[in-house]
Coordinates of C-alpha atoms and ligand atoms in Angstrom, one line a residue:
M77 CA -0.1 0.1 -0.1
I78 CA 0.9 3.4 -0.5
Q79 CA 2.3 5.0 2.8
K80 CA 2.7 8.7 3.9
T81 CA 6.5 8.0 3.9
H82 CA 6.4 7.1 0.3
R83 CA 8.0 9.5 -2.0
L84 CA 6.6 9.4 -5.6
L85 CA 7.8 11.2 -8.7
I86 CA 5.3 12.0 -11.4
T87 CA 6.3 13.4 -15.1
G88 CA 3.5 15.3 -16.6
G89 CA 1.6 15.9 -13.2
A90 CA 0.7 19.5 -14.3
G91 CA -1.2 17.8 -17.4
Y92 CA -4.8 16.6 -17.9
I93 CA -4.5 13.1 -16.7
G94 CA -1.4 13.5 -14.6
S95 CA -3.0 16.4 -12.3
H96 CA -6.1 14.1 -11.7
I97 CA -3.6 11.2 -10.4
V98 CA -1.8 13.7 -8.3
M99 CA -5.2 14.8 -6.8
A100 CA -5.9 11.2 -6.3
L101 CA -2.7 10.5 -4.5
K102 CA -3.2 13.7 -2.1
D103 CA -5.5 11.2 -0.2
T104 CA -2.5 9.0 0.5
G105 CA -0.6 11.5 2.0
A106 CA 2.8 10.4 0.3
S107 CA 5.1 13.0 -0.7
V108 CA 4.7 14.1 -4.5
L109 CA 7.0 15.7 -7.0
V110 CA 5.6 16.9 -10.2
V111 CA 8.1 16.9 -13.0
D112 CA 6.6 18.7 -16.0
N113 CA 8.0 21.3 -18.7
L114 CA 4.7 22.9 -18.8
S115 CA 4.5 22.7 -22.5
T116 CA 1.1 21.1 -22.2
G117 CA 0.5 21.4 -18.6
F118 CA -0.7 24.1 -16.5
R119 CA 0.3 25.6 -13.1
E120 CA -3.1 26.0 -12.1
N121 CA -3.5 22.2 -12.2
L122 CA -1.0 21.7 -9.2
H123 CA -2.8 21.3 -6.0
Y124 CA -0.5 19.0 -4.2
G125 CA 3.3 18.4 -3.8
D126 CA 6.1 20.3 -5.2
C127 CA 6.9 20.9 -9.0
V128 CA 10.2 21.1 -10.8
V129 CA 10.0 22.6 -14.4
L130 CA 12.2 20.2 -16.3
D131 CA 12.3 18.6 -19.9
L132 CA 12.5 15.1 -19.8
A133 CA 15.2 15.5 -22.8
D134 CA 17.7 17.0 -20.3
R135 CA 19.0 13.8 -19.1
D136 CA 21.8 15.5 -16.8
R137 CA 19.0 17.5 -14.9
L138 CA 16.7 14.4 -14.9
N139 CA 19.2 12.4 -13.3
R140 CA 20.1 14.9 -10.6
C141 CA 16.4 15.3 -9.9
F142 CA 15.9 11.6 -9.4
H143 CA 19.1 11.5 -7.2
D144 CA 18.1 14.4 -5.1
F145 CA 14.2 13.5 -4.4
K146 CA 14.9 9.5 -4.2
P147 CA 11.5 8.5 -5.2
D148 CA 10.3 5.1 -4.3
A149 CA 8.2 4.9 -7.4
V150 CA 8.2 6.9 -10.7
L151 CA 4.9 7.5 -12.6
H152 CA 5.9 8.3 -16.0
I153 CA 2.8 10.1 -17.6
A154 CA 4.2 12.8 -19.6
G155 CA 3.9 12.5 -23.3
S156 CA 2.1 13.7 -26.6
I157 CA -1.2 12.1 -27.0
V158 CA -2.8 13.5 -30.3
V159 CA -3.0 10.8 -33.0
P160 CA -3.4 12.9 -36.0
E161 CA -0.4 15.1 -34.9
S162 CA 1.6 12.0 -34.6
V163 CA 0.9 11.4 -38.3
R164 CA 1.7 14.6 -39.3
D165 CA 5.0 15.0 -37.1
P166 CA 6.2 11.6 -36.1
I167 CA 9.6 12.6 -35.3
T168 CA 8.4 15.0 -32.3
Y169 CA 6.5 11.9 -31.2
Y170 CA 9.5 9.7 -31.2
Y171 CA 11.5 12.3 -29.2
N172 CA 8.8 13.2 -26.9
N173 CA 7.4 9.7 -26.2
T174 CA 10.0 7.1 -27.0
M175 CA 13.3 9.1 -26.2
N176 CA 12.0 10.7 -23.4
S177 CA 10.8 7.4 -21.9
L178 CA 14.2 5.9 -22.4
N179 CA 15.6 8.9 -20.4
V180 CA 13.2 8.2 -17.6
I181 CA 13.7 4.6 -17.8
D182 CA 17.4 5.0 -17.5
A183 CA 17.3 7.5 -14.7
C184 CA 15.3 4.9 -12.8
L185 CA 18.2 2.6 -13.2
N186 CA 20.9 4.8 -12.6
N187 CA 19.0 5.9 -9.2
R188 CA 18.1 2.3 -8.2
I189 CA 14.2 3.2 -8.4
G190 CA 12.5 -0.2 -8.8
H191 CA 8.8 0.7 -9.2
F192 CA 7.6 2.2 -12.6
L193 CA 4.0 3.2 -13.8
F194 CA 3.7 4.0 -17.4
S195 CA 0.8 5.5 -19.3
S196 CA 0.4 3.6 -22.4
T197 CA -2.5 3.6 -25.1
A198 CA -5.1 1.3 -26.6
A199 CA -3.5 2.8 -29.7
V200 CA -1.0 0.2 -29.4
Y201 CA -3.5 -2.4 -30.9
G202 CA -4.1 -0.9 -34.1
I203 CA -7.1 -2.4 -35.6
P204 CA -8.1 -5.3 -33.5
P205 CA -10.1 -8.0 -35.5
E206 CA -13.2 -7.9 -33.3
G207 CA -12.8 -4.3 -32.1
I208 CA -12.4 -5.5 -28.6
C209 CA -9.0 -6.1 -27.2
A210 CA -7.6 -8.2 -24.3
E211 CA -4.1 -7.2 -23.2
S212 CA -2.7 -10.3 -25.0
A213 CA -3.9 -9.1 -28.3
P214 CA -1.1 -8.7 -30.7
L215 CA 0.5 -5.0 -30.6
C216 CA 0.0 -3.7 -34.4
P217 CA -0.1 0.2 -34.0
I218 CA -1.4 2.1 -37.0
N219 CA -0.2 5.4 -36.3
P220 CA 3.3 6.9 -34.9
Y221 CA 1.6 7.6 -31.6
G222 CA 0.8 4.1 -30.9
H223 CA 4.3 3.0 -32.2
T224 CA 5.8 5.2 -29.7
K225 CA 4.0 3.9 -26.7
A226 CA 4.4 0.1 -28.1
M227 CA 8.1 0.9 -27.9
T228 CA 8.2 2.2 -24.5
E229 CA 6.4 -0.9 -23.3
R230 CA 8.9 -2.9 -25.1
M231 CA 11.9 -1.1 -23.3
L232 CA 10.1 -1.5 -19.8
A233 CA 9.7 -5.4 -20.6
D234 CA 13.3 -5.7 -21.7
T235 CA 14.7 -3.6 -18.7
A236 CA 12.5 -5.5 -16.3
E237 CA 14.0 -8.8 -17.7
A238 CA 17.5 -7.3 -17.1
S239 CA 17.1 -5.5 -13.6
S240 CA 14.9 -5.6 -10.5
L241 CA 12.5 -3.0 -11.9
R242 CA 8.9 -3.8 -11.8
Y243 CA 6.3 -2.1 -13.7
V244 CA 2.5 -1.6 -14.7
A245 CA 1.7 -0.3 -18.2
L246 CA -1.8 1.0 -18.4
R247 CA -3.4 0.9 -21.6
Y248 CA -5.7 4.1 -21.6
F249 CA -8.9 4.0 -23.7
N250 CA -10.5 7.2 -24.3
V251 CA -10.2 9.4 -21.4
A252 CA -12.6 12.4 -20.9
G253 CA -14.7 14.3 -18.2
A254 CA -13.3 16.6 -15.5
H255 CA -12.7 16.4 -11.6
P256 CA -15.9 16.9 -9.7
S257 CA -14.4 19.7 -7.9
L258 CA -14.0 21.5 -11.1
Q259 CA -10.6 22.5 -10.3
L260 CA -9.1 20.2 -12.8
G261 CA -10.1 19.1 -16.5
Q262 CA -9.1 19.5 -19.9
R263 CA -8.0 22.9 -20.3
M264 CA -6.1 23.1 -23.5
P265 CA -8.2 25.3 -25.8
D266 CA -6.8 23.7 -29.3
A267 CA -7.6 20.1 -27.7
T268 CA -8.4 17.6 -30.6
H269 CA -10.5 15.1 -28.4
L270 CA -14.0 14.4 -29.1
I271 CA -15.9 15.0 -25.8
K272 CA -13.7 18.2 -25.3
I273 CA -14.8 19.5 -28.7
I274 CA -18.5 18.7 -28.0
A275 CA -18.1 20.7 -24.8
Q276 CA -16.6 23.5 -26.6
V277 CA -19.6 23.6 -29.1
I278 CA -22.1 23.3 -26.5
T279 CA -20.5 26.3 -24.7
Q280 CA -20.3 28.1 -28.0
K281 CA -16.4 28.5 -28.1
R282 CA -16.3 26.3 -31.5
A283 CA -18.8 27.0 -34.1
S284 CA -19.5 23.4 -35.0
L285 CA -18.4 19.6 -34.7
S286 CA -16.9 17.8 -37.6
V287 CA -17.5 14.0 -37.7
F288 CA -14.4 12.5 -39.1
G289 CA -15.8 9.7 -41.3
T290 CA -19.1 8.2 -41.7
D291 CA -18.3 5.3 -43.9
Y292 CA -16.5 3.0 -41.3
P293 CA -17.5 -0.7 -40.9
T294 CA -19.4 0.0 -38.1
P295 CA -23.4 -0.2 -37.3
D296 CA -23.7 3.8 -38.0
G297 CA -20.6 4.2 -40.0
T298 CA -18.9 6.4 -37.3
C299 CA -15.8 5.2 -35.3
I300 CA -16.5 3.5 -31.8
R301 CA -14.5 4.1 -28.8
D302 CA -14.6 3.1 -24.9
Y303 CA -14.7 6.5 -23.1
I304 CA -13.3 6.3 -19.5
H305 CA -13.7 9.0 -16.9
V306 CA -10.3 10.7 -16.0
C307 CA -11.1 10.1 -12.3
D308 CA -11.7 6.5 -12.7
L309 CA -8.4 6.5 -14.7
A310 CA -6.6 8.2 -11.8
D311 CA -8.0 5.6 -9.1
A312 CA -6.4 2.7 -11.4
H313 CA -3.0 4.6 -10.9
V314 CA -3.2 4.7 -7.3
R315 CA -4.2 1.0 -7.3
A316 CA -1.4 0.1 -9.7
L317 CA 1.0 1.8 -7.5
D318 CA -0.4 -0.1 -4.3
W319 CA 0.3 -3.3 -6.3
L320 CA 3.8 -2.4 -7.2
L321 CA 4.8 -1.2 -3.6
S322 CA 3.0 -4.3 -2.0
G323 CA 5.5 -6.5 -4.2
G324 CA 3.3 -7.1 -7.1
K325 CA 4.8 -8.5 -10.4
S326 CA 5.1 -6.3 -13.6
L327 CA 1.7 -6.0 -15.3
T328 CA 0.1 -4.6 -18.5
L329 CA -3.8 -3.6 -17.8
N330 CA -6.4 -2.2 -20.3
C331 CA -8.2 0.9 -18.8
G332 CA -11.7 1.3 -20.2
Y333 CA -15.2 0.2 -19.3
S334 CA -15.6 -2.5 -21.8
R335 CA -18.4 -0.5 -23.6
G336 CA -18.2 1.3 -27.1
F337 CA -20.1 4.4 -28.4
S338 CA -19.7 5.6 -31.8
V339 CA -19.2 9.2 -32.4
N340 CA -23.0 9.6 -33.6
E341 CA -24.1 8.1 -30.2
V342 CA -21.8 10.4 -28.4
I343 CA -23.4 13.4 -30.2
K344 CA -26.9 11.9 -29.5
T345 CA -26.1 11.7 -25.8
A346 CA -24.8 15.3 -25.5
E347 CA -27.7 16.7 -27.7
D348 CA -30.1 14.9 -25.2
L349 CA -28.5 16.6 -22.4
Y350 CA -27.9 20.0 -24.1
G351 CA -30.0 20.3 -27.0
P352 CA -29.0 20.3 -30.7
F353 CA -25.6 21.7 -31.8
P354 CA -24.1 22.2 -35.4
V355 CA -22.4 18.9 -36.5
T356 CA -21.0 18.3 -40.2
A357 CA -19.9 15.3 -41.9
A358 CA -16.0 15.6 -42.8
D359 CA -13.6 13.0 -44.4
R360 CA -11.7 10.3 -42.2
R361 CA -9.0 11.4 -40.0
P362 CA -5.7 9.5 -40.9
G363 CA -4.8 7.0 -38.1
D364 CA -8.3 6.3 -36.8
P365 CA -9.1 2.6 -36.2
P366 CA -12.9 1.9 -36.8
Q367 CA -13.4 0.4 -33.3
L368 CA -11.4 0.2 -29.9
I369 CA -13.1 -1.4 -26.9
A370 CA -11.3 -2.5 -23.9
N371 CA -11.7 -6.1 -22.4
A372 CA -11.1 -4.9 -18.8
D373 CA -11.3 -8.0 -17.0
R374 CA -7.6 -8.1 -16.0
I375 CA -7.5 -4.6 -14.2
R376 CA -10.9 -5.5 -12.5
S377 CA -9.8 -8.9 -11.1
T378 CA -6.2 -8.1 -10.4
L379 CA -6.4 -4.5 -8.9
N380 CA -10.0 -4.8 -7.6
W381 CA -10.7 -1.8 -9.8
T382 CA -14.4 -0.7 -9.7
P383 CA -15.3 2.4 -11.9
R384 CA -17.2 5.2 -9.8
Y385 CA -18.1 7.4 -12.6
D386 CA -19.0 5.0 -15.4
G387 CA -21.7 6.6 -17.8
L388 CA -21.4 8.5 -20.9
S389 CA -24.0 11.1 -19.8
R390 CA -21.9 11.5 -16.7
I391 CA -18.7 11.9 -18.5
I392 CA -20.0 14.6 -21.3
Q393 CA -21.7 16.7 -18.0
S394 CA -18.6 16.8 -16.2
A395 CA -16.6 17.9 -19.2
V396 CA -19.2 20.6 -20.3
E397 CA -19.4 21.7 -16.6
F398 CA -15.8 22.1 -16.6
E399 CA -15.8 23.9 -19.8
K400 CA -18.3 26.4 -18.7
S401 CA -16.1 26.9 -15.5
L402 CA -13.3 28.1 -17.9
L403 CA -15.5 30.9 -19.4
Ligands
UDP55 N1 -13.7 12.8 -33.7 C1 -14.6 13.5 -34.6 N2 -14.4 14.8 -34.5 C2 -13.5 15.5 -33.9 C3 -12.8 14.8 -33.1 C4 -12.7 13.4 -32.9 O1 -15.4 12.9 -35.3 O2 -13.6 16.8 -33.9 C5 -13.6 11.3 -33.9 C6 -12.3 10.7 -34.1 O3 -12.3 10.6 -35.4 C7 -12.5 9.4 -33.3 C8 -13.3 9.5 -32.3 O4 -13.7 10.7 -32.4 O5 -13.1 8.6 -34.3 C9 -12.4 9.9 -31.1 O6 -11.3 10.6 -31.5 P1 -10.4 11.4 -30.1 O7 -9.6 12.2 -31.0 O8 -11.4 11.9 -29.3 O9 -9.5 10.3 -29.7 P2 -8.6 9.0 -30.0 O10 -9.5 7.9 -30.4 O11 -8.2 9.7 -31.6 O12 -7.6 9.1 -29.0

């Protein structure tokens, strides 16, 4: 279990997901150090622990930081997360995700840090034949973002074989929503994710929503995703850390609700809550698989993880309430 005496270092702790994890860690009383270059993170997201502004590409400073803080565990959450951006600019993604992860893993080895939590992604699966993937499914990414994360998973597995490092790789499905306190949420005005954009259209910060592709091999022709509330995801991290700090073995775990919604279904749910808004059909977006749904049996049985914020309406409502609070 995480104790008050534990020291936890989290990269990307000022970002959307990282900040929710820090907030969840607050309840444990552990010492938390956020390491963030604030490129996509925000100081307003920091409500607990200390923060060092540092770029993970700076290996010397990174190693010194790890040496000085002496963490019991590292949560490596920092990274670039936009699939279409990774298609346009893969090199930046290999630097920000793969190379910087290598630096973080190396700094752990240099400083004898044996517990590692990694934010991976469902994008490592590519186009799973049935659309629903268990962790044992082959990794066949179809975009650079997925490749950068799959490569980091490989580095972790190889490192764990060759050292005493143990890790949990959490494969996030589609993360959305905001903290119930509305202190935290997706702040990026130019975010590209569906539910954030819907929240912006509903609060009239954007004129309309484009549906990227209406001719996919799905029942209504639009892509299907498994949307998970960010607070349930943060709770999965706390449980995964408990697992590692209690001596648990290395694990790879899907984080989703095992239920898929099409883009049209997400729109319909939002319109039922807030009334109609402008929607236009657009071309497919490069790198998008038709369907991605988690088989989440493993995380439920291993970590005893039970979602508390399950429900698409709830996720959309929390994203919209947060968006309003940004007005
Ligand atoms: N999407 C869309 N319009 C938007 C943003 C997203 O139709 O403005 C679709 C996107 O093509 C995908 C789904 O919504 O099928 C989820 O995309 P998102 O960017 O939220 O997450 P991803 O699955 O790419 O990580």
